[in-house]
Amino acid sequence: MRVFRILSLLLVVLAPSAFADSPYQVEMILVRQNAEPVINSRAAPENWDGGAPRLGERMSPPRLGSIVDKLRADSSYTVLAHKAWEQNLGEQPVKIAITDGQEQFGQFPIEGVLNLQLGRFTDIDADFWINQFDSNGSVIASEHLSQKDVRTKNNQLNYLDGGHLALLIKITSLTAKPPSAPPPGLQD
């Protein structure tokens, strides 16, 4: 019985550090799948970001440039946005607002929110709008990508299919050791 008390106390002391926030690089590529018909939706609400902090200038060098180049070379896809940044992730959800293009009356040509929660996998909620403006700066058409409760693997490129819009996302730990090379006798 005493052993269980000691183990319980150790778990209480050590568990918070096991789930502490750690730095990650998040990289996303928003694409339009040209073979799919465009589905117009309602324009983004005025409070589309829900008060989430904006990504702003916190950019980091992207690592998926070769994939973007392949997508741009293929007429089946249009790359709408490519962003990479570093941020801490942990067991508490983190929301970040992402924009691209010039703001017009609180709206952007591309605007969206990512909600990320780290665990064994990373849970993602993604809401993105692609807006078209008239000459007065009013939104006249929007496309919407909404993916809720998507569980993704870390350190892998994940594909979130939203019909004619899709999001490729990779979340990479900046503190984890890279996998070691196999022993020389096991290499092909």
Coordinates of C-alpha atoms in Angstrom, one line a residue:
M1 CA 0.0 0.0 0.0
R2 CA 2.8 2.3 0.8
V3 CA 4.4 1.7 -2.6
F4 CA 1.2 2.9 -4.3
R5 CA 1.2 6.2 -2.3
I6 CA 4.8 6.8 -3.3
L7 CA 4.1 6.1 -6.9
S8 CA 1.0 8.3 -6.8
L9 CA 3.1 11.2 -5.3
L10 CA 5.8 10.7 -8.0
L11 CA 3.2 10.8 -10.8
V12 CA 1.8 14.1 -9.4
V13 CA 5.2 15.7 -9.2
L14 CA 6.5 14.4 -12.6
A15 CA 3.4 14.5 -14.8
P16 CA 3.2 18.2 -15.3
S17 CA 6.7 18.4 -16.8
A18 CA 5.9 15.5 -19.2
F19 CA 3.0 17.6 -20.7
A20 CA 4.8 21.0 -20.7
D21 CA 4.7 23.1 -23.8
S22 CA 7.5 22.4 -26.3
P23 CA 8.6 24.4 -29.3
Y24 CA 7.3 23.1 -32.7
Q25 CA 7.5 24.3 -36.3
V26 CA 4.1 24.4 -37.9
E27 CA 4.1 24.6 -41.7
M28 CA 0.9 24.7 -43.8
I29 CA 0.1 24.8 -47.5
L30 CA -3.4 25.9 -48.5
V31 CA -4.3 24.7 -52.0
R32 CA -7.3 24.7 -54.4
Q33 CA -7.9 21.5 -56.2
N34 CA -8.7 22.7 -59.7
A35 CA -10.4 19.5 -60.8
E36 CA -13.1 19.9 -58.2
P37 CA -15.9 22.4 -58.7
V38 CA -15.6 25.6 -56.7
I39 CA -18.2 25.8 -54.0
N40 CA -19.0 29.3 -52.9
S41 CA -20.0 29.8 -49.3
R42 CA -21.1 32.5 -47.0
A43 CA -18.5 35.2 -46.4
A44 CA -16.4 34.9 -43.3
P45 CA -18.1 36.4 -40.3
E46 CA -16.7 39.8 -39.1
N47 CA -15.2 38.1 -36.1
W48 CA -13.7 35.3 -38.2
D49 CA -10.5 35.1 -36.0
G50 CA -12.5 34.8 -32.7
G51 CA -9.9 36.9 -30.9
A52 CA -7.1 34.5 -31.8
P53 CA -3.6 36.2 -32.0
R54 CA -2.5 36.8 -35.5
L55 CA 0.5 35.0 -36.9
G56 CA 2.0 38.3 -38.1
E57 CA 5.7 38.4 -38.5
R58 CA 6.5 35.2 -36.5
M59 CA 7.5 33.4 -39.7
S60 CA 10.3 30.8 -39.9
P61 CA 12.0 29.4 -43.0
P62 CA 9.7 26.9 -44.7
R63 CA 11.0 23.3 -45.2
L64 CA 8.4 22.2 -47.7
G65 CA 9.4 24.3 -50.7
S66 CA 10.0 21.3 -53.0
I67 CA 6.4 20.2 -52.4
V68 CA 5.1 23.7 -53.2
D69 CA 7.2 23.7 -56.4
K70 CA 5.6 20.3 -57.4
L71 CA 2.1 21.6 -56.7
R72 CA 2.7 24.8 -58.7
A73 CA 4.0 22.8 -61.6
D74 CA 0.8 20.6 -61.6
S75 CA -2.2 22.4 -63.2
S76 CA -4.5 20.3 -61.0
Y77 CA -3.6 22.6 -58.0
T78 CA -3.3 26.3 -57.2
V79 CA -1.2 27.1 -54.1
L80 CA -3.1 29.8 -52.2
A81 CA -0.8 30.2 -49.2
H82 CA 2.4 28.7 -47.8
K83 CA 3.3 29.7 -44.2
A84 CA 5.8 28.3 -41.6
W85 CA 6.3 29.5 -38.1
E86 CA 7.5 28.3 -34.7
Q87 CA 5.3 28.1 -31.6
N88 CA 4.9 26.3 -28.4
L89 CA 2.3 23.5 -28.3
G90 CA 1.1 21.4 -25.4
E91 CA -2.0 19.8 -24.0
Q92 CA -3.9 23.2 -23.9
P93 CA -5.3 24.2 -27.3
V94 CA -3.6 27.0 -29.1
K95 CA -5.4 29.1 -31.5
I96 CA -3.7 31.2 -34.2
A97 CA -5.2 33.5 -36.9
I98 CA -3.5 33.4 -40.3
T99 CA -3.9 35.9 -43.1
D100 CA -2.5 36.6 -46.5
G101 CA -3.0 39.6 -48.7
Q102 CA -4.1 43.2 -48.0
E103 CA -6.8 43.8 -45.4
Q104 CA -10.0 45.5 -46.6
F105 CA -12.5 46.5 -44.0
G106 CA -11.3 43.8 -41.6
Q107 CA -11.3 41.0 -44.2
F108 CA -8.4 39.5 -46.1
P109 CA -8.1 37.6 -49.4
I110 CA -7.1 34.6 -47.3
E111 CA -8.0 34.4 -43.7
G112 CA -8.3 31.5 -41.3
V113 CA -7.8 30.0 -37.8
L114 CA -5.9 27.0 -36.8
N115 CA -6.6 25.4 -33.4
L116 CA -3.9 23.0 -32.4
Q117 CA -3.7 20.7 -29.4
L118 CA -0.8 18.4 -28.8
G119 CA -1.0 14.9 -27.4
R120 CA 0.3 11.7 -28.7
F121 CA -1.0 13.1 -32.0
T122 CA -1.9 16.7 -32.8
D123 CA -5.6 17.5 -32.9
I124 CA -6.5 20.2 -35.5
D125 CA -9.5 22.4 -36.2
A126 CA -9.1 24.5 -39.3
D127 CA -11.3 27.2 -40.7
F128 CA -10.1 29.1 -43.8
W129 CA -11.9 31.5 -46.1
I130 CA -10.7 32.6 -49.6
N131 CA -12.4 35.9 -50.3
Q132 CA -12.9 37.9 -53.5
F133 CA -13.5 41.7 -53.3
D134 CA -15.2 44.2 -55.5
S135 CA -13.7 47.5 -56.4
N136 CA -15.1 49.1 -53.2
G137 CA -13.4 46.5 -50.9
S138 CA -16.5 44.5 -50.1
V139 CA -16.4 40.7 -50.1
I140 CA -18.5 39.5 -53.1
A141 CA -17.6 35.7 -53.0
S142 CA -16.0 33.3 -50.5
E143 CA -14.8 29.7 -50.4
H144 CA -14.6 28.0 -47.1
L145 CA -12.5 25.1 -45.8
S146 CA -13.7 23.6 -42.5
Q147 CA -12.0 20.6 -40.9
K148 CA -12.9 19.8 -37.3
D149 CA -11.4 17.3 -34.9
V150 CA -8.7 16.0 -37.3
R151 CA -6.1 13.9 -35.6
T152 CA -2.7 14.1 -37.3
K153 CA 0.7 12.5 -36.8
N154 CA 3.6 14.7 -35.8
N155 CA 6.7 14.9 -38.0
Q156 CA 4.6 13.8 -41.1
L157 CA 3.0 15.8 -43.9
N158 CA -0.8 15.5 -43.3
Y159 CA -3.5 16.1 -45.9
L160 CA -6.8 17.6 -44.8
D161 CA -9.2 17.3 -47.7
G162 CA -12.0 19.8 -47.8
G163 CA -13.3 19.1 -51.3
H164 CA -12.1 21.8 -53.7
L165 CA -9.8 23.3 -50.9
A166 CA -7.2 21.3 -49.0
L167 CA -4.7 21.9 -46.3
L168 CA -1.3 20.2 -46.1
I169 CA 0.2 20.6 -42.7
K170 CA 3.3 19.4 -40.9
I171 CA 4.0 19.8 -37.2
T172 CA 7.7 19.1 -36.3
S173 CA 9.2 19.1 -32.8
L174 CA 12.2 21.4 -32.5
T175 CA 13.5 19.5 -29.4
A176 CA 13.1 15.9 -30.4
K177 CA 16.2 14.0 -31.5
P178 CA 16.2 13.0 -35.1
P179 CA 15.9 9.2 -35.7
S180 CA 19.3 7.5 -35.6
A181 CA 20.6 5.8 -38.7
P182 CA 20.3 2.0 -38.9
P183 CA 23.4 0.0 -38.1
P184 CA 25.6 -0.5 -41.2
G185 CA 24.7 -4.2 -41.6
L186 CA 21.0 -3.4 -42.0
Q187 CA 21.2 -0.7 -44.7
D188 CA 20.2 -1.7 -48.2

